[in-house]
Amino acid sequence: MSAEESDKFSQYFADSLKWSGPDKILIDDYETKEVLMAALDGYIAMYDNHELRDIKFFGGSTYSSEEASDNPNDIRVYGNWHHTHAETGKAVSHKWMALMRFNSDGQIYLFNDFFDVTGFLSQHLNQKTI
């Protein structure tokens, strides 16, 4: 993904986005769209060949404790990310899950994503084979 693609990617997020990334301790600890885009730019610089595989989408209630919902604007997404570490050429992967809520313009206004950052980074920092 290039910086140009990053700009295209940002159009899917509302300017008022509330993002809770994998580094957050609590689910309601949010950052802004600008912080998310800076994080994505960091991944783009560090990794190549980004691909989300084995994708599963679930619509309606995003949290299991909520009442059942037919709201198509709330989704859960699961999958496995695969990347290549740009410096070493090492293949890395990690499982990922996200909760997303869309506004009436079809943009994501609430985004929680979850993955093991330490385990992901250790794959190329320790030069382990996956």
Short mmCIF file of N, CA, C and O in Angstrom, two decimals:
data_model
loop_
_atom_site.label_atom_id
_atom_site.label_comp_id
_atom_site.label_asym_id
_atom_site.label_seq_id
_atom_site.Cartn_x
_atom_site.Cartn_y
_atom_site.Cartn_z
N MET A 1 0.86 -1.17 0.00
CA MET A 1 0.00 0.00 0.00
C MET A 1 0.91 1.23 0.00
O MET A 1 1.78 1.37 0.83
N SER A 2 0.69 2.11 -0.93
CA SER A 2 1.49 3.32 -1.03
C SER A 2 0.84 4.45 -0.25
O SER A 2 -0.30 4.34 0.21
N ALA A 3 1.57 5.58 -0.14
CA ALA A 3 1.00 6.74 0.54
C ALA A 3 -0.24 7.22 -0.20
O ALA A 3 -1.21 7.66 0.43
N GLU A 4 -0.23 7.11 -1.52
CA GLU A 4 -1.41 7.49 -2.31
C GLU A 4 -2.60 6.61 -1.95
O GLU A 4 -3.72 7.08 -1.80
N GLU A 5 -2.35 5.31 -1.79
CA GLU A 5 -3.42 4.40 -1.38
C GLU A 5 -3.89 4.71 0.04
O GLU A 5 -5.07 4.56 0.35
N SER A 6 -2.99 5.15 0.89
CA SER A 6 -3.36 5.55 2.24
C SER A 6 -4.36 6.70 2.20
O SER A 6 -5.33 6.71 2.95
N ASP A 7 -4.12 7.65 1.32
CA ASP A 7 -5.05 8.77 1.17
C ASP A 7 -6.42 8.29 0.71
O ASP A 7 -7.45 8.76 1.20
N LYS A 8 -6.45 7.35 -0.22
CA LYS A 8 -7.71 6.78 -0.68
C LYS A 8 -8.41 6.04 0.46
O LYS A 8 -9.61 6.11 0.61
N PHE A 9 -7.62 5.33 1.26
CA PHE A 9 -8.15 4.56 2.38
C PHE A 9 -8.83 5.48 3.39
O PHE A 9 -9.86 5.14 3.97
N SER A 10 -8.27 6.67 3.59
CA SER A 10 -8.80 7.59 4.60
C SER A 10 -10.22 8.05 4.29
O SER A 10 -10.96 8.43 5.20
N GLN A 11 -10.63 7.99 3.02
CA GLN A 11 -11.98 8.43 2.65
C GLN A 11 -13.07 7.55 3.27
O GLN A 11 -14.22 7.95 3.36
N TYR A 12 -12.70 6.36 3.71
CA TYR A 12 -13.68 5.46 4.31
C TYR A 12 -13.96 5.78 5.77
O TYR A 12 -14.87 5.22 6.36
N PHE A 13 -13.18 6.68 6.34
CA PHE A 13 -13.35 7.07 7.74
C PHE A 13 -13.89 8.49 7.84
O PHE A 13 -13.41 9.39 7.15
N ALA A 14 -14.87 8.68 8.70
CA ALA A 14 -15.43 10.01 8.95
C ALA A 14 -14.37 10.89 9.60
O ALA A 14 -13.51 10.40 10.33
N ASP A 15 -14.44 12.18 9.34
CA ASP A 15 -13.50 13.11 9.97
C ASP A 15 -13.62 13.08 11.49
O ASP A 15 -12.66 13.34 12.19
N SER A 16 -14.81 12.74 11.98
CA SER A 16 -15.06 12.68 13.43
C SER A 16 -14.74 11.31 14.02
O SER A 16 -15.14 11.02 15.15
N LEU A 17 -14.03 10.47 13.28
CA LEU A 17 -13.73 9.10 13.70
C LEU A 17 -13.23 9.03 15.15
O LEU A 17 -12.41 9.85 15.57
N LYS A 18 -13.71 8.02 15.84
CA LYS A 18 -13.18 7.64 17.15
C LYS A 18 -12.58 6.25 16.96
O LYS A 18 -13.30 5.31 16.62
N TRP A 19 -11.23 6.14 17.13
CA TRP A 19 -10.52 4.89 16.89
C TRP A 19 -9.87 4.40 18.17
O TRP A 19 -9.14 5.12 18.83
N SER A 20 -10.14 3.14 18.50
CA SER A 20 -9.48 2.49 19.62
C SER A 20 -8.63 1.37 19.05
O SER A 20 -9.15 0.34 18.62
N GLY A 21 -7.33 1.60 18.99
CA GLY A 21 -6.41 0.65 18.38
C GLY A 21 -5.97 -0.44 19.32
O GLY A 21 -6.33 -0.46 20.51
N PRO A 22 -5.16 -1.36 18.83
CA PRO A 22 -4.74 -2.52 19.62
C PRO A 22 -3.85 -2.16 20.80
O PRO A 22 -3.68 -2.98 21.70
N ASP A 23 -3.31 -0.96 20.82
CA ASP A 23 -2.46 -0.54 21.94
C ASP A 23 -3.26 0.00 23.13
O ASP A 23 -2.70 0.22 24.20
N LYS A 24 -4.56 0.16 22.98
CA LYS A 24 -5.39 0.72 24.04
C LYS A 24 -5.75 -0.35 25.07
O LYS A 24 -6.02 -1.49 24.73
N ILE A 25 -5.76 0.05 26.33
CA ILE A 25 -6.07 -0.87 27.41
C ILE A 25 -7.58 -1.06 27.55
O ILE A 25 -8.06 -2.16 27.80
N LEU A 26 -8.35 0.01 27.35
CA LEU A 26 -9.80 -0.04 27.49
C LEU A 26 -10.47 0.20 26.15
O LEU A 26 -9.98 0.97 25.33
N ILE A 27 -11.61 -0.44 25.94
CA ILE A 27 -12.31 -0.37 24.66
C ILE A 27 -12.85 1.02 24.35
O ILE A 27 -13.10 1.36 23.21
N ASP A 28 -13.02 1.85 25.37
CA ASP A 28 -13.56 3.20 25.13
C ASP A 28 -12.47 4.28 25.22
O ASP A 28 -12.76 5.44 25.46
N ASP A 29 -11.22 3.92 24.99
CA ASP A 29 -10.11 4.85 24.93
C ASP A 29 -9.85 5.12 23.45
O ASP A 29 -9.39 4.25 22.73
N TYR A 30 -10.20 6.33 22.99
CA TYR A 30 -10.21 6.62 21.55
C TYR A 30 -9.17 7.64 21.14
O TYR A 30 -8.80 8.51 21.90
N GLU A 31 -8.76 7.50 19.89
CA GLU A 31 -7.90 8.46 19.20
C GLU A 31 -8.68 9.03 18.02
O GLU A 31 -9.79 8.60 17.72
N THR A 32 -8.06 9.95 17.29
CA THR A 32 -8.69 10.62 16.16
C THR A 32 -8.34 9.95 14.84
O THR A 32 -7.45 9.09 14.77
N LYS A 33 -9.00 10.40 13.80
CA LYS A 33 -8.70 9.93 12.45
C LYS A 33 -7.25 10.22 12.09
O LYS A 33 -6.57 9.40 11.46
N GLU A 34 -6.75 11.38 12.48
CA GLU A 34 -5.37 11.75 12.17
C GLU A 34 -4.37 10.78 12.80
O GLU A 34 -3.37 10.40 12.17
N VAL A 35 -4.65 10.34 14.01
CA VAL A 35 -3.77 9.38 14.68
C VAL A 35 -3.83 8.02 13.98
O VAL A 35 -2.79 7.38 13.77
N LEU A 36 -5.02 7.59 13.58
CA LEU A 36 -5.15 6.34 12.84
C LEU A 36 -4.36 6.41 11.53
O LEU A 36 -3.62 5.49 11.19
N MET A 37 -4.51 7.50 10.79
CA MET A 37 -3.82 7.62 9.50
C MET A 37 -2.31 7.64 9.69
O MET A 37 -1.57 7.06 8.88
N ALA A 38 -1.82 8.25 10.74
CA ALA A 38 -0.38 8.24 11.03
C ALA A 38 0.09 6.81 11.34
O ALA A 38 1.16 6.39 10.89
N ALA A 39 -0.73 6.06 12.08
CA ALA A 39 -0.39 4.66 12.38
C ALA A 39 -0.36 3.84 11.09
O ALA A 39 0.56 3.04 10.88
N LEU A 40 -1.34 4.03 10.23
CA LEU A 40 -1.36 3.31 8.95
C LEU A 40 -0.16 3.67 8.09
O LEU A 40 0.44 2.79 7.47
N ASP A 41 0.22 4.93 8.08
CA ASP A 41 1.40 5.35 7.32
C ASP A 41 2.65 4.65 7.86
O ASP A 41 3.54 4.29 7.09
N GLY A 42 2.72 4.45 9.18
CA GLY A 42 3.84 3.73 9.77
C GLY A 42 3.90 2.29 9.31
O GLY A 42 4.97 1.77 8.97
N TYR A 43 2.73 1.61 9.26
CA TYR A 43 2.69 0.24 8.77
C TYR A 43 3.06 0.17 7.30
O TYR A 43 3.76 -0.73 6.85
N ILE A 44 2.58 1.15 6.53
CA ILE A 44 2.90 1.18 5.10
C ILE A 44 4.39 1.32 4.88
O ILE A 44 4.97 0.69 3.99
N ALA A 45 5.06 2.11 5.72
CA ALA A 45 6.50 2.30 5.59
C ALA A 45 7.28 1.06 6.03
O ALA A 45 8.32 0.75 5.47
N MET A 46 6.75 0.32 7.00
CA MET A 46 7.48 -0.81 7.58
C MET A 46 7.21 -2.13 6.86
O MET A 46 8.04 -3.03 6.88
N TYR A 47 6.06 -2.25 6.20
CA TYR A 47 5.64 -3.51 5.58
C TYR A 47 5.18 -3.31 4.15
O TYR A 47 4.69 -2.25 3.78
N ASP A 48 5.33 -4.37 3.35
CA ASP A 48 4.85 -4.41 1.97
C ASP A 48 3.86 -5.56 1.83
O ASP A 48 3.74 -6.39 2.72
N ASN A 49 3.20 -5.62 0.68
CA ASN A 49 2.34 -6.76 0.31
C ASN A 49 1.27 -7.05 1.36
O ASN A 49 1.12 -8.17 1.82
N HIS A 50 0.51 -6.04 1.72
CA HIS A 50 -0.56 -6.19 2.72
C HIS A 50 -1.73 -6.97 2.12
O HIS A 50 -2.22 -6.63 1.06
N GLU A 51 -2.17 -8.00 2.83
CA GLU A 51 -3.31 -8.77 2.36
C GLU A 51 -4.09 -9.32 3.55
O GLU A 51 -3.52 -9.94 4.45
N LEU A 52 -5.39 -9.07 3.55
CA LEU A 52 -6.28 -9.62 4.57
C LEU A 52 -6.94 -10.87 3.98
O LEU A 52 -7.63 -10.79 2.96
N ARG A 53 -6.70 -12.02 4.61
CA ARG A 53 -7.23 -13.30 4.13
C ARG A 53 -8.19 -13.89 5.16
O ARG A 53 -8.19 -13.50 6.31
N ASP A 54 -8.96 -14.88 4.70
CA ASP A 54 -9.90 -15.60 5.57
C ASP A 54 -10.86 -14.64 6.26
O ASP A 54 -11.13 -14.77 7.46
N ILE A 55 -11.40 -13.71 5.52
CA ILE A 55 -12.25 -12.64 6.06
C ILE A 55 -13.65 -13.17 6.37
O ILE A 55 -14.25 -13.89 5.58
N LYS A 56 -14.15 -12.76 7.53
CA LYS A 56 -15.51 -13.07 7.94
C LYS A 56 -16.17 -11.76 8.38
O LYS A 56 -15.57 -10.97 9.12
N PHE A 57 -17.40 -11.51 7.94
CA PHE A 57 -18.16 -10.32 8.31
C PHE A 57 -19.42 -10.75 9.05
O PHE A 57 -20.08 -11.71 8.65
N PHE A 58 -19.74 -10.04 10.13
CA PHE A 58 -20.97 -10.29 10.88
C PHE A 58 -21.67 -8.96 11.10
O PHE A 58 -21.11 -8.05 11.70
N GLY A 59 -22.89 -8.82 10.58
CA GLY A 59 -23.64 -7.59 10.71
C GLY A 59 -24.53 -7.58 11.93
O GLY A 59 -24.76 -8.61 12.56
N GLY A 60 -25.02 -6.41 12.27
CA GLY A 60 -25.91 -6.27 13.41
C GLY A 60 -25.14 -5.89 14.66
O GLY A 60 -24.25 -5.07 14.62
N SER A 61 -25.45 -6.52 15.78
CA SER A 61 -24.84 -6.20 17.05
C SER A 61 -23.33 -6.45 17.01
O SER A 61 -22.89 -7.53 16.66
N THR A 62 -22.55 -5.44 17.38
CA THR A 62 -21.10 -5.60 17.37
C THR A 62 -20.58 -6.16 18.67
O THR A 62 -19.50 -6.73 18.71
N TYR A 63 -21.30 -6.00 19.74
CA TYR A 63 -20.88 -6.50 21.04
C TYR A 63 -21.85 -7.59 21.48
O TYR A 63 -23.05 -7.41 21.41
N SER A 64 -21.34 -8.70 21.98
CA SER A 64 -22.21 -9.81 22.32
C SER A 64 -23.16 -9.48 23.46
O SER A 64 -24.16 -10.14 23.63
N SER A 65 -22.86 -8.47 24.26
CA SER A 65 -23.72 -8.12 25.39
C SER A 65 -24.90 -7.25 24.96
O SER A 65 -25.82 -7.04 25.73
N GLU A 66 -24.90 -6.76 23.74
CA GLU A 66 -26.00 -5.92 23.27
C GLU A 66 -27.17 -6.80 22.86
O GLU A 66 -27.01 -7.96 22.51
N GLU A 67 -28.34 -6.20 22.87
CA GLU A 67 -29.52 -6.89 22.37
C GLU A 67 -29.32 -7.18 20.89
O GLU A 67 -28.58 -6.49 20.20
N ALA A 68 -29.97 -8.19 20.39
CA ALA A 68 -29.88 -8.50 18.97
C ALA A 68 -30.28 -7.28 18.16
O ALA A 68 -31.19 -6.54 18.53
N SER A 69 -29.59 -7.05 17.07
CA SER A 69 -29.82 -5.87 16.26
C SER A 69 -29.82 -6.25 14.79
O SER A 69 -29.07 -7.11 14.36
N ASP A 70 -30.67 -5.60 14.04
CA ASP A 70 -30.69 -5.78 12.60
C ASP A 70 -30.02 -4.59 11.93
O ASP A 70 -30.17 -4.38 10.73
N ASN A 71 -29.27 -3.80 12.68
CA ASN A 71 -28.65 -2.60 12.15
C ASN A 71 -27.49 -2.97 11.22
O ASN A 71 -26.46 -3.46 11.67
N PRO A 72 -27.66 -2.73 9.91
CA PRO A 72 -26.58 -3.09 8.98
C PRO A 72 -25.39 -2.14 9.07
O PRO A 72 -24.38 -2.37 8.42
N ASN A 73 -25.50 -1.11 9.89
CA ASN A 73 -24.41 -0.13 10.03
C ASN A 73 -23.39 -0.54 11.09
O ASN A 73 -22.42 0.16 11.31
N ASP A 74 -23.62 -1.65 11.76
CA ASP A 74 -22.69 -2.16 12.77
C ASP A 74 -22.18 -3.52 12.29
O ASP A 74 -22.96 -4.42 12.00
N ILE A 75 -20.85 -3.66 12.18
CA ILE A 75 -20.30 -4.94 11.73
C ILE A 75 -19.09 -5.34 12.57
O ILE A 75 -18.42 -4.49 13.16
N ARG A 76 -18.84 -6.64 12.61
CA ARG A 76 -17.60 -7.22 13.14
C ARG A 76 -16.89 -7.84 11.96
O ARG A 76 -17.52 -8.45 11.10
N VAL A 77 -15.58 -7.70 11.92
CA VAL A 77 -14.77 -8.27 10.85
C VAL A 77 -13.64 -9.07 11.49
O VAL A 77 -13.00 -8.59 12.43
N TYR A 78 -13.41 -10.28 10.99
CA TYR A 78 -12.33 -11.14 11.44
C TYR A 78 -11.50 -11.54 10.23
O TYR A 78 -12.03 -11.71 9.13
N GLY A 79 -10.20 -11.73 10.43
CA GLY A 79 -9.37 -12.20 9.35
C GLY A 79 -7.92 -12.36 9.78
O GLY A 79 -7.57 -12.12 10.95
N ASN A 80 -7.10 -12.75 8.83
CA ASN A 80 -5.66 -12.92 9.05
C ASN A 80 -4.91 -11.98 8.12
O ASN A 80 -5.02 -12.09 6.89
N TRP A 81 -4.16 -11.04 8.70
CA TRP A 81 -3.33 -10.13 7.91
C TRP A 81 -2.01 -10.80 7.58
O TRP A 81 -1.41 -11.47 8.42
N HIS A 82 -1.56 -10.60 6.36
CA HIS A 82 -0.26 -11.10 5.90
C HIS A 82 0.49 -9.91 5.31
O HIS A 82 -0.08 -9.13 4.54
N HIS A 83 1.76 -9.77 5.66
CA HIS A 83 2.61 -8.67 5.20
C HIS A 83 4.01 -9.21 4.95
O HIS A 83 4.35 -10.31 5.37
N THR A 84 4.83 -8.38 4.33
CA THR A 84 6.26 -8.65 4.21
C THR A 84 7.00 -7.50 4.86
O THR A 84 6.74 -6.33 4.53
N HIS A 85 7.90 -7.80 5.79
CA HIS A 85 8.68 -6.76 6.45
C HIS A 85 9.59 -6.15 5.38
O HIS A 85 10.38 -6.84 4.74
N ALA A 86 9.46 -4.83 5.16
CA ALA A 86 10.16 -4.16 4.05
C ALA A 86 11.68 -4.27 4.16
O ALA A 86 12.36 -4.46 3.15
N GLU A 87 12.23 -4.18 5.35
CA GLU A 87 13.69 -4.18 5.53
C GLU A 87 14.30 -5.57 5.37
O GLU A 87 15.34 -5.73 4.74
N THR A 88 13.65 -6.59 5.94
CA THR A 88 14.25 -7.94 5.95
C THR A 88 13.65 -8.87 4.91
O THR A 88 14.22 -9.92 4.64
N GLY A 89 12.49 -8.52 4.35
CA GLY A 89 11.81 -9.40 3.42
C GLY A 89 11.11 -10.56 4.09
O GLY A 89 10.60 -11.47 3.45
N LYS A 90 11.04 -10.54 5.42
CA LYS A 90 10.44 -11.62 6.21
C LYS A 90 8.91 -11.56 6.12
O LYS A 90 8.31 -10.51 6.28
N ALA A 91 8.29 -12.70 5.86
CA ALA A 91 6.83 -12.80 5.86
C ALA A 91 6.33 -12.82 7.29
O ALA A 91 6.87 -13.55 8.13
N VAL A 92 5.34 -12.00 7.58
CA VAL A 92 4.74 -11.95 8.92
C VAL A 92 3.22 -12.00 8.77
O VAL A 92 2.68 -11.65 7.72
N SER A 93 2.55 -12.46 9.82
CA SER A 93 1.09 -12.52 9.79
C SER A 93 0.54 -12.38 11.20
O SER A 93 1.26 -12.56 12.17
N HIS A 94 -0.73 -12.05 11.28
CA HIS A 94 -1.40 -11.98 12.58
C HIS A 94 -2.90 -12.01 12.38
O HIS A 94 -3.43 -11.58 11.36
N LYS A 95 -3.59 -12.59 13.38
CA LYS A 95 -5.05 -12.58 13.34
C LYS A 95 -5.53 -11.20 13.78
O LYS A 95 -4.85 -10.50 14.55
N TRP A 96 -6.70 -10.82 13.30
CA TRP A 96 -7.21 -9.46 13.51
C TRP A 96 -8.72 -9.51 13.63
O TRP A 96 -9.38 -10.34 13.01
N MET A 97 -9.26 -8.62 14.46
CA MET A 97 -10.69 -8.45 14.60
C MET A 97 -10.99 -6.98 14.75
O MET A 97 -10.21 -6.25 15.36
N ALA A 98 -12.10 -6.54 14.16
CA ALA A 98 -12.49 -5.14 14.26
C ALA A 98 -13.99 -5.01 14.46
O ALA A 98 -14.77 -5.84 13.99
N LEU A 99 -14.36 -3.96 15.17
CA LEU A 99 -15.76 -3.56 15.33
C LEU A 99 -15.88 -2.21 14.63
O LEU A 99 -15.08 -1.30 14.87
N MET A 100 -16.88 -2.09 13.74
CA MET A 100 -17.04 -0.85 12.98
C MET A 100 -18.49 -0.41 12.99
O MET A 100 -19.39 -1.24 12.89
N ARG A 101 -18.67 0.90 13.09
CA ARG A 101 -20.00 1.49 12.97
C ARG A 101 -19.95 2.55 11.88
O ARG A 101 -19.03 3.37 11.85
N PHE A 102 -20.94 2.51 11.00
CA PHE A 102 -20.99 3.39 9.84
C PHE A 102 -22.05 4.47 10.01
O PHE A 102 -23.13 4.20 10.54
N ASN A 103 -21.74 5.66 9.51
CA ASN A 103 -22.73 6.74 9.54
C ASN A 103 -23.59 6.69 8.28
O ASN A 103 -23.40 5.81 7.42
N SER A 104 -24.50 7.62 8.13
CA SER A 104 -25.42 7.62 6.99
C SER A 104 -24.71 7.89 5.67
O SER A 104 -25.27 7.64 4.60
N ASP A 105 -23.48 8.40 5.70
CA ASP A 105 -22.70 8.62 4.49
C ASP A 105 -21.87 7.40 4.11
O ASP A 105 -21.09 7.44 3.15
N GLY A 106 -22.00 6.31 4.89
CA GLY A 106 -21.26 5.09 4.61
C GLY A 106 -19.81 5.13 5.08
O GLY A 106 -19.01 4.29 4.70
N GLN A 107 -19.48 6.09 5.94
CA GLN A 107 -18.13 6.18 6.48
C GLN A 107 -18.09 5.61 7.90
O GLN A 107 -19.06 5.70 8.64
N ILE A 108 -16.95 5.05 8.25
CA ILE A 108 -16.77 4.50 9.59
C ILE A 108 -16.57 5.66 10.56
O ILE A 108 -15.69 6.48 10.37
N TYR A 109 -17.41 5.72 11.60
CA TYR A 109 -17.26 6.77 12.60
C TYR A 109 -16.78 6.23 13.95
O TYR A 109 -16.33 6.99 14.80
N LEU A 110 -16.88 4.91 14.14
CA LEU A 110 -16.38 4.27 15.36
C LEU A 110 -15.66 3.00 14.94
O LEU A 110 -16.22 2.17 14.22
N PHE A 111 -14.39 2.86 15.36
CA PHE A 111 -13.56 1.76 14.88
C PHE A 111 -12.70 1.25 16.03
O PHE A 111 -11.90 1.98 16.58
N ASN A 112 -12.93 0.00 16.42
CA ASN A 112 -12.11 -0.68 17.42
C ASN A 112 -11.42 -1.83 16.70
O ASN A 112 -12.09 -2.66 16.10
N ASP A 113 -10.08 -1.87 16.73
CA ASP A 113 -9.44 -3.04 16.15
C ASP A 113 -8.49 -3.67 17.14
O ASP A 113 -7.93 -3.00 18.02
N PHE A 114 -8.37 -5.00 17.00
CA PHE A 114 -7.68 -5.81 17.99
C PHE A 114 -6.70 -6.76 17.32
O PHE A 114 -7.08 -7.47 16.39
N PHE A 115 -5.46 -6.77 17.77
CA PHE A 115 -4.49 -7.80 17.41
C PHE A 115 -3.32 -7.70 18.37
O PHE A 115 -3.16 -6.71 19.08
N ASP A 116 -2.51 -8.76 18.41
CA ASP A 116 -1.38 -8.83 19.32
C ASP A 116 -0.19 -8.12 18.70
O ASP A 116 0.55 -8.70 17.89
N VAL A 117 0.00 -6.85 19.03
CA VAL A 117 1.07 -6.04 18.46
C VAL A 117 2.43 -6.64 18.78
O VAL A 117 3.30 -6.77 17.90
N THR A 118 2.66 -7.05 20.01
CA THR A 118 3.95 -7.59 20.41
C THR A 118 4.28 -8.87 19.65
O THR A 118 5.39 -9.04 19.14
N GLY A 119 3.31 -9.76 19.55
CA GLY A 119 3.54 -11.01 18.81
C GLY A 119 3.79 -10.75 17.34
O GLY A 119 4.63 -11.41 16.71
N PHE A 120 3.09 -9.78 16.79
CA PHE A 120 3.25 -9.42 15.39
C PHE A 120 4.66 -8.88 15.15
O PHE A 120 5.38 -9.35 14.26
N LEU A 121 5.09 -7.91 15.95
CA LEU A 121 6.41 -7.31 15.77
C LEU A 121 7.54 -8.30 16.03
O LEU A 121 8.58 -8.26 15.38
N SER A 122 7.34 -9.21 16.98
CA SER A 122 8.41 -10.16 17.31
C SER A 122 8.71 -11.13 16.17
O SER A 122 9.79 -11.71 16.12
N GLN A 123 7.80 -11.27 15.23
CA GLN A 123 8.02 -12.21 14.12
C GLN A 123 9.20 -11.80 13.26
O GLN A 123 9.95 -12.64 12.77
N HIS A 124 9.41 -10.51 13.08
CA HIS A 124 10.58 -10.09 12.29
C HIS A 124 11.71 -9.55 13.15
O HIS A 124 12.87 -9.64 12.77
N LEU A 125 11.39 -9.05 14.33
CA LEU A 125 12.46 -8.56 15.19
C LEU A 125 13.34 -9.69 15.70
O LEU A 125 14.55 -9.56 15.83
N ASN A 126 12.72 -10.85 16.00
CA ASN A 126 13.46 -12.01 16.47
C ASN A 126 13.86 -12.94 15.34
O ASN A 126 14.46 -13.98 15.58
N GLN A 127 13.46 -12.61 14.12
CA GLN A 127 13.78 -13.40 12.95
C GLN A 127 13.27 -14.83 13.06
O GLN A 127 13.92 -15.76 12.61
N LYS A 128 12.11 -15.03 13.70
CA LYS A 128 11.51 -16.34 13.78
C LYS A 128 10.85 -16.68 12.46
O LYS A 128 10.38 -15.81 11.75
N THR A 129 10.77 -17.93 12.12
CA THR A 129 10.06 -18.38 10.94
C THR A 129 8.64 -18.73 11.33
O THR A 129 8.42 -19.41 12.33
N ILE A 130 7.68 -18.24 10.53
CA ILE A 130 6.28 -18.56 10.82
C ILE A 130 5.77 -19.63 9.89
O ILE A 130 6.31 -19.89 8.86
#
